[in-house]
Every structure is written in C-alpha cells, then in structure tokens.
Amino acid sequence: MFQAIRERLNQGHRTMAFPDGPAPALPDRFRGLPILDQSKCPGGCSECVSACPTDAISQTADALQVDLGRCLFCTDCMEACPEGAVGFSNSYPLATSRREDLIFSGRELELAKALNAKTLKLFGRSLKLRQVSAGGCNGCESDVNVLNTVVFDLGRFGIKFVASPRHADGLLITGPITKNMRLALEKTYAAVATPKIVIAVGACAISGGPFAGLPDQSGGVEGILPIDLYVPGCPPHPMTILDGLLRLLDRLGSHGAASSPK
Ligand code: SF4
C-alpha cells in the first residue's frame, strides 16, 4: 500500500492544463491543418490530385483545395508534389459547424461556433453523449475513448458518455454508416429526447472516408441526421475532438483562450 501511495505521489497531477494553460506539445508526426502554397503551383501538374485516395484535394484555375471532410491526412499529396506546394502544419483545431467550412483553400478555417443560446443553456455545463460506432474501424473510437483518461479528463468539462440514448443529450457518431448500422443509428437518434445534438467524428462519419461510394455504406451521417459539429481526421487527434467539443459549448474564448464554465 505504501508503495502505491509513493507511486501516486511520484506521478503527480497528470491532467493537462488545457484550456487554462497551453495545449500539450503534439508529436512531430502529427498532421494538422494543411498548408497550401499556390505560388509554388503555377502550372498545376495535378500530381497531388492523382495521388489522393479519397479525391479530397482538387485544383481549380487559381487555387488548390482540400476537403478536410474527406482527407485522411495520409500526406500522399505532399509526397507527390514535386514543388512542395502541399504540406501539413501541427495546428489541431479543425472542427467546424458547417460541412462547407471544411473545404479549405489555404486561408483561415472557419472553426466551429457555439450552440445557440437556448441549447447552450441546457448543455453548456452538462452534456451527455451516446457514442455510436456505425461501421468504424476503431480508430476514431479509440481517440474518443482517450478523452476519458486522466490526461484529458473530459468529465471536468461536464461532458460524459452514457450507455443509453434515453440518458443522452446527443450522439457522437463514428464510421461511414454501414447498411447494417443505419437503422440502429436512426433508432438511437429517435430515442434521444429533443433538443439533441449530433457530432460527426472522422472522415468516415463526415463523408464515408475511404469507403465513400461503396454500396454497403451511406457516405457518412450527412443526409441521414442533422449535424451540429464536424470533426475531421482519420482519426482526429483527441485534441482536435476536445477543441471542437469546447468550441461547441462556448468554453474557449475568441482567441482559443480559456473561459470559465457558464
Ligand atoms: S492527405 Fe488528404 S488530400 Fe492529401 S492525399 Fe491524403 S487524403 Fe488526399
């Protein structure tokens, strides 16, 4: 027992300071918001477009565009570009309120807005979510799960996952919505009392990801349920998911700084 206490004291406080302090340093391998340098792409060779496995990157006459809702952050486009016009930053805030805001052409990303005042009053201090994996590979599910560890400690924001949709204020959905899971998803959504919110996490839930176009899936939640928060990535880093959730609940200031619970 003394050994356990000593170990506990040695470990100290493990929960990150974010959002009251700096965000944790992300690993060098983390790939966040793309960097698109049109000036290095005057001819438009389209090598990046050909390399992309999900048709996420496109090239118009004067702009490269990445659909973050389709992007797997695989960097194939970066490696294919002979001019170095495509890169990836380590900027993790990527969640948006609208699907169209995920079409990124190198300018500022329109990040997620807070829920409307009435809904925020209900969920701002206490949000219970039912997670539905509708054909996910467990990548997004794992990174959502990480939020419940002592490092992220999602519960300190009043956000908790619950087993029953009857106890939930909304759904957090992963996976491309396979044919076999669609009815289950619709029934789960129906079981949540109104008002309710829907959060689509990962490229699959937003667009079908690498499965888009295949007959046994629906290409994501779009067109099935109304979506309040889009969290891109394959899978999204836990910081991207946490940042999106806190923006939705208006728990980050206008500059990403901390704000006290309202
Ligand atoms: S990083 Fe995204 S845009 Fe680039 S090739 Fe991979 S999926 Fe396509």
Tab-separated table of C-alpha atoms and ligand atoms in Angstrom:
chain	number	residue	atom	x	y	z
A	1	MET	CA	0.000	0.000	0.000
A	2	PHE	CA	2.817	2.393	0.859
A	3	GLN	CA	4.349	1.547	-2.474
A	4	ALA	CA	1.085	2.516	-4.210
A	5	ILE	CA	0.926	5.832	-2.337
A	6	ARG	CA	4.574	6.550	-3.119
A	7	GLU	CA	3.970	5.803	-6.793
A	8	ARG	CA	0.914	8.046	-6.838
A	9	LEU	CA	2.933	10.904	-5.327
A	10	ASN	CA	5.731	10.314	-7.822
A	11	GLN	CA	3.310	10.504	-10.709
A	12	GLY	CA	1.815	13.764	-9.518
A	13	HIS	CA	-1.002	15.578	-11.334
A	14	ARG	CA	-1.363	14.118	-14.805
A	15	THR	CA	-4.315	16.077	-16.224
A	16	MET	CA	-3.299	18.613	-18.866
A	17	ALA	CA	-3.683	22.308	-18.118
A	18	PHE	CA	-5.578	22.942	-21.358
A	19	PRO	CA	-7.657	25.047	-21.805
A	20	ASP	CA	-6.483	27.096	-18.810
A	21	GLY	CA	-2.878	26.590	-19.866
A	22	PRO	CA	-1.064	25.717	-23.067
A	23	ALA	CA	-2.108	22.785	-25.195
A	24	PRO	CA	0.208	19.807	-24.924
A	25	ALA	CA	3.018	19.536	-27.433
A	26	LEU	CA	1.884	17.305	-30.252
A	27	PRO	CA	4.258	14.728	-31.721
A	28	ASP	CA	6.306	15.613	-34.804
A	29	ARG	CA	4.357	13.030	-36.765
A	30	PHE	CA	1.052	14.788	-36.077
A	31	ARG	CA	-0.505	16.199	-39.251
A	32	GLY	CA	-2.909	19.036	-38.767
A	33	LEU	CA	-4.276	21.810	-40.960
A	34	PRO	CA	-2.822	21.561	-44.495
A	35	ILE	CA	-0.503	24.262	-45.815
A	36	LEU	CA	-1.312	25.071	-49.433
A	37	ASP	CA	1.124	27.329	-51.276
A	38	GLN	CA	-0.468	28.233	-54.574
A	39	SER	CA	2.587	30.297	-55.602
A	40	LYS	CA	4.563	27.051	-55.863
A	41	CYS	CA	1.918	25.526	-58.104
A	42	PRO	CA	1.740	27.788	-61.167
A	43	GLY	CA	1.466	25.047	-63.775
A	44	GLY	CA	-0.954	22.855	-61.873
A	45	CYS	CA	0.559	19.451	-62.665
A	46	SER	CA	-2.221	17.675	-60.719
A	47	GLU	CA	0.174	15.079	-59.287
A	48	CYS	CA	-1.382	15.654	-55.852
A	49	VAL	CA	-4.885	15.150	-57.236
A	50	SER	CA	-3.887	11.857	-58.847
A	51	ALA	CA	-2.213	10.656	-55.649
A	52	CYS	CA	-5.151	11.327	-53.345
A	53	PRO	CA	-7.014	8.131	-52.392
A	54	THR	CA	-10.259	9.922	-51.488
A	55	ASP	CA	-10.478	12.736	-54.074
A	56	ALA	CA	-10.042	15.165	-51.203
A	57	ILE	CA	-7.655	17.511	-52.976
A	58	SER	CA	-8.676	19.396	-56.077
A	59	GLN	CA	-7.247	22.079	-58.243
A	60	THR	CA	-9.149	24.928	-59.807
A	61	ALA	CA	-7.637	27.549	-62.113
A	62	ASP	CA	-6.205	29.576	-59.258
A	63	ALA	CA	-6.442	27.504	-56.086
A	64	LEU	CA	-5.641	24.207	-54.504
A	65	GLN	CA	-8.420	22.989	-52.238
A	66	VAL	CA	-8.584	20.237	-49.673
A	67	ASP	CA	-11.900	18.893	-48.475
A	68	LEU	CA	-10.997	18.229	-44.844
A	69	GLY	CA	-14.136	16.120	-44.517
A	70	ARG	CA	-12.672	13.632	-46.982
A	71	CYS	CA	-8.991	13.997	-46.155
A	72	LEU	CA	-7.233	11.079	-44.463
A	73	PHE	CA	-4.172	13.230	-43.637
A	74	CYS	CA	-2.112	10.491	-45.292
A	75	THR	CA	0.338	13.013	-46.870
A	76	ASP	CA	0.328	11.187	-50.228
A	77	CYS	CA	-0.397	14.546	-51.885
A	78	MET	CA	2.564	16.159	-50.129
A	79	GLU	CA	4.893	13.407	-51.232
A	80	ALA	CA	3.577	13.515	-54.801
A	81	CYS	CA	4.002	17.278	-55.235
A	82	PRO	CA	7.329	17.992	-56.988
A	83	GLU	CA	7.243	21.683	-55.981
A	84	GLY	CA	6.463	21.378	-52.270
A	85	ALA	CA	3.169	23.260	-52.650
A	86	VAL	CA	1.348	20.994	-50.187
A	87	GLY	CA	2.331	20.465	-46.571
A	88	PHE	CA	0.803	19.920	-43.167
A	89	SER	CA	1.028	22.082	-40.065
A	90	ASN	CA	0.654	20.894	-36.491
A	91	SER	CA	-2.445	23.041	-35.975
A	92	TYR	CA	-5.038	20.778	-34.369
A	93	PRO	CA	-8.211	22.984	-34.274
A	94	LEU	CA	-10.103	21.648	-37.290
A	95	ALA	CA	-13.723	21.164	-36.214
A	96	THR	CA	-16.411	23.193	-37.958
A	97	SER	CA	-20.131	23.786	-37.641
A	98	ARG	CA	-20.908	23.501	-41.341
A	99	ARG	CA	-19.873	20.955	-43.965
A	100	GLU	CA	-18.923	23.689	-46.440
A	101	ASP	CA	-16.453	25.177	-43.967
A	102	LEU	CA	-14.353	22.032	-44.327
A	103	ILE	CA	-13.467	22.993	-47.904
A	104	PHE	CA	-10.079	24.533	-47.195
A	105	SER	CA	-8.155	26.570	-49.751
A	106	GLY	CA	-5.284	27.774	-47.614
A	107	ARG	CA	-6.988	30.720	-45.964
A	108	GLU	CA	-8.290	30.840	-42.408
A	109	LEU	CA	-10.520	27.943	-41.428
A	110	GLU	CA	-13.982	28.911	-40.147
A	111	LEU	CA	-13.883	26.931	-36.911
A	112	ALA	CA	-16.930	25.613	-35.059
A	113	LYS	CA	-19.318	28.086	-33.496
A	114	ALA	CA	-21.049	27.683	-30.163
A	115	LEU	CA	-24.539	26.210	-29.994
A	116	ASN	CA	-27.400	28.686	-29.978
A	117	ALA	CA	-28.102	30.384	-26.649
A	118	LYS	CA	-31.112	28.231	-25.777
A	119	THR	CA	-29.330	24.921	-26.413
A	120	LEU	CA	-26.183	26.189	-24.747
A	121	LYS	CA	-28.142	26.985	-21.626
A	122	LEU	CA	-29.240	23.355	-21.496
A	123	PHE	CA	-25.963	21.639	-22.410
A	124	GLY	CA	-23.228	24.186	-21.629
A	125	ARG	CA	-22.431	22.801	-18.179
A	126	SER	CA	-23.536	19.209	-18.632
A	127	LEU	CA	-23.523	17.307	-21.898
A	128	LYS	CA	-24.216	13.586	-22.008
A	129	LEU	CA	-23.351	11.806	-25.237
A	130	ARG	CA	-24.111	8.355	-26.600
A	131	GLN	CA	-21.351	7.126	-28.878
A	132	VAL	CA	-22.486	5.198	-31.944
A	133	SER	CA	-19.888	3.361	-33.991
A	134	ALA	CA	-21.651	2.831	-37.294
A	135	GLY	CA	-19.054	0.744	-39.068
A	136	GLY	CA	-15.980	2.475	-37.677
A	137	CYS	CA	-12.562	0.788	-37.694
A	138	ASN	CA	-11.971	1.659	-34.012
A	139	GLY	CA	-9.501	4.421	-34.843
A	140	CYS	CA	-11.889	7.303	-34.102
A	141	GLU	CA	-13.463	5.313	-31.291
A	142	SER	CA	-10.069	4.869	-29.628
A	143	ASP	CA	-9.250	8.569	-29.836
A	144	VAL	CA	-12.663	9.443	-28.394
A	145	ASN	CA	-12.022	6.937	-25.620
A	146	VAL	CA	-8.696	8.608	-24.829
A	147	LEU	CA	-10.617	11.742	-23.808
A	148	ASN	CA	-11.853	9.859	-20.761
A	149	THR	CA	-8.331	9.157	-19.499
A	150	VAL	CA	-6.761	11.116	-16.684
A	151	VAL	CA	-4.684	13.174	-19.157
A	152	PHE	CA	-7.683	14.748	-20.909
A	153	ASP	CA	-10.268	14.181	-18.173
A	154	LEU	CA	-13.299	15.072	-20.291
A	155	GLY	CA	-15.551	14.862	-17.231
A	156	ARG	CA	-14.084	18.092	-15.817
A	157	PHE	CA	-15.979	19.934	-18.598
A	158	GLY	CA	-19.236	18.224	-17.696
A	159	ILE	CA	-19.070	16.043	-20.825
A	160	LYS	CA	-19.742	12.374	-20.247
A	161	PHE	CA	-20.551	9.308	-22.300
A	162	VAL	CA	-23.620	7.355	-21.274
A	163	ALA	CA	-24.802	3.872	-22.150
A	164	SER	CA	-28.406	4.663	-23.040
A	165	PRO	CA	-29.639	7.169	-25.607
A	166	ARG	CA	-32.523	7.828	-23.190
A	167	HIS	CA	-29.967	9.416	-20.868
A	168	ALA	CA	-28.139	11.302	-23.626
A	169	ASP	CA	-28.336	14.854	-24.949
A	170	GLY	CA	-26.864	13.868	-28.267
A	171	LEU	CA	-24.926	11.383	-30.361
A	172	LEU	CA	-21.255	11.235	-31.226
A	173	ILE	CA	-21.062	9.175	-34.393
A	174	THR	CA	-18.108	7.428	-35.984
A	175	GLY	CA	-17.904	5.244	-39.081
A	176	PRO	CA	-19.355	5.582	-42.587
A	177	ILE	CA	-22.829	4.348	-41.511
A	178	THR	CA	-22.878	0.876	-42.904
A	179	LYS	CA	-26.091	-0.537	-44.275
A	180	ASN	CA	-26.433	-2.829	-41.245
A	181	MET	CA	-25.977	0.030	-38.772
A	182	ARG	CA	-28.209	2.633	-40.377
A	183	LEU	CA	-31.468	1.525	-38.775
A	184	ALA	CA	-29.756	1.152	-35.392
A	185	LEU	CA	-28.390	4.686	-35.720
A	186	GLU	CA	-31.785	6.106	-36.677
A	187	LYS	CA	-33.463	4.313	-33.765
A	188	THR	CA	-30.782	5.526	-31.358
A	189	TYR	CA	-31.268	9.093	-32.577
A	190	ALA	CA	-35.027	8.787	-32.181
A	191	ALA	CA	-34.533	7.589	-28.592
A	192	VAL	CA	-32.692	10.770	-27.582
A	193	ALA	CA	-35.015	13.431	-26.213
A	194	THR	CA	-35.174	16.771	-28.007
A	195	PRO	CA	-33.393	19.109	-28.197
A	196	LYS	CA	-30.430	16.977	-29.169
A	197	ILE	CA	-27.169	17.389	-30.950
A	198	VAL	CA	-25.179	15.273	-33.402
A	199	ILE	CA	-21.410	15.205	-33.671
A	200	ALA	CA	-19.746	13.508	-36.650
A	201	VAL	CA	-16.203	12.417	-35.815
A	202	GLY	CA	-13.746	11.372	-38.503
A	203	ALA	CA	-13.637	11.317	-42.289
A	204	CYS	CA	-15.893	8.246	-42.440
A	205	ALA	CA	-18.719	9.848	-40.442
A	206	ILE	CA	-18.411	13.075	-42.441
A	207	SER	CA	-18.071	11.748	-45.971
A	208	GLY	CA	-17.596	7.983	-45.954
A	209	GLY	CA	-13.810	8.494	-45.938
A	210	PRO	CA	-12.017	5.701	-47.799
A	211	PHE	CA	-15.331	3.833	-48.117
A	212	ALA	CA	-17.158	6.644	-49.954
A	213	GLY	CA	-19.046	5.345	-52.951
A	214	LEU	CA	-19.152	1.728	-51.808
A	215	PRO	CA	-22.650	0.212	-51.876
A	216	ASP	CA	-22.826	-1.065	-48.289
A	217	GLN	CA	-22.437	2.286	-46.567
A	218	SER	CA	-24.136	5.680	-46.635
A	219	GLY	CA	-21.191	8.044	-47.067
A	220	GLY	CA	-21.411	9.350	-43.527
A	221	VAL	CA	-24.108	10.978	-41.429
A	222	GLU	CA	-24.873	13.749	-43.928
A	223	GLY	CA	-28.383	13.356	-45.323
A	224	ILE	CA	-29.387	10.969	-42.530
A	225	LEU	CA	-29.254	13.197	-39.450
A	226	PRO	CA	-28.662	16.921	-38.917
A	227	ILE	CA	-25.054	17.530	-37.826
A	228	ASP	CA	-24.006	20.177	-35.304
A	229	LEU	CA	-20.266	19.535	-35.252
A	230	TYR	CA	-17.901	18.102	-37.860
A	231	VAL	CA	-14.564	16.826	-36.527
A	232	PRO	CA	-12.287	15.887	-39.441
A	233	GLY	CA	-9.358	13.477	-39.313
A	234	CYS	CA	-8.524	9.831	-39.828
A	235	PRO	CA	-8.720	9.520	-36.939
A	236	PRO	CA	-8.899	13.011	-35.437
A	237	HIS	CA	-6.354	13.625	-32.685
A	238	PRO	CA	-8.016	13.729	-29.227
A	239	MET	CA	-7.009	17.409	-29.043
A	240	THR	CA	-8.967	18.080	-32.249
A	241	ILE	CA	-12.037	16.386	-30.786
A	242	LEU	CA	-11.691	18.159	-27.431
A	243	ASP	CA	-11.167	21.525	-29.107
A	244	GLY	CA	-14.307	21.009	-31.217
A	245	LEU	CA	-16.415	19.999	-28.214
A	246	LEU	CA	-15.248	23.018	-26.205
A	247	ARG	CA	-15.957	25.377	-29.097
A	248	LEU	CA	-19.455	23.897	-29.403
A	249	LEU	CA	-20.038	24.530	-25.703
A	250	ASP	CA	-18.500	28.026	-25.874
A	251	ARG	CA	-15.787	27.046	-23.422
A	252	LEU	CA	-12.960	28.611	-25.438
A	253	GLY	CA	-12.535	32.371	-25.747
A	254	SER	CA	-12.419	34.079	-29.119
A	255	HIS	CA	-8.633	33.536	-29.272
A	256	GLY	CA	-8.785	29.974	-28.095
A	257	ALA	CA	-8.142	31.062	-24.512
A	258	ALA	CA	-9.848	29.542	-21.540
A	259	SER	CA	-13.205	30.602	-20.218
A	260	SER	CA	-14.843	29.584	-17.003
A	261	PRO	CA	-17.932	27.378	-17.033
A	262	LYS	CA	-21.015	29.473	-17.687
B	1	SF4	S1	-3.506	13.967	-47.176
B	1	SF4	FE1	-5.677	14.216	-47.683
B	1	SF4	S2	-5.671	15.418	-49.586
B	1	SF4	FE2	-3.591	14.585	-49.323
B	1	SF4	S3	-3.589	12.656	-50.488
B	1	SF4	FE3	-4.093	12.124	-48.344
B	1	SF4	S4	-6.358	12.154	-48.303
B	1	SF4	FE4	-5.737	13.241	-50.180
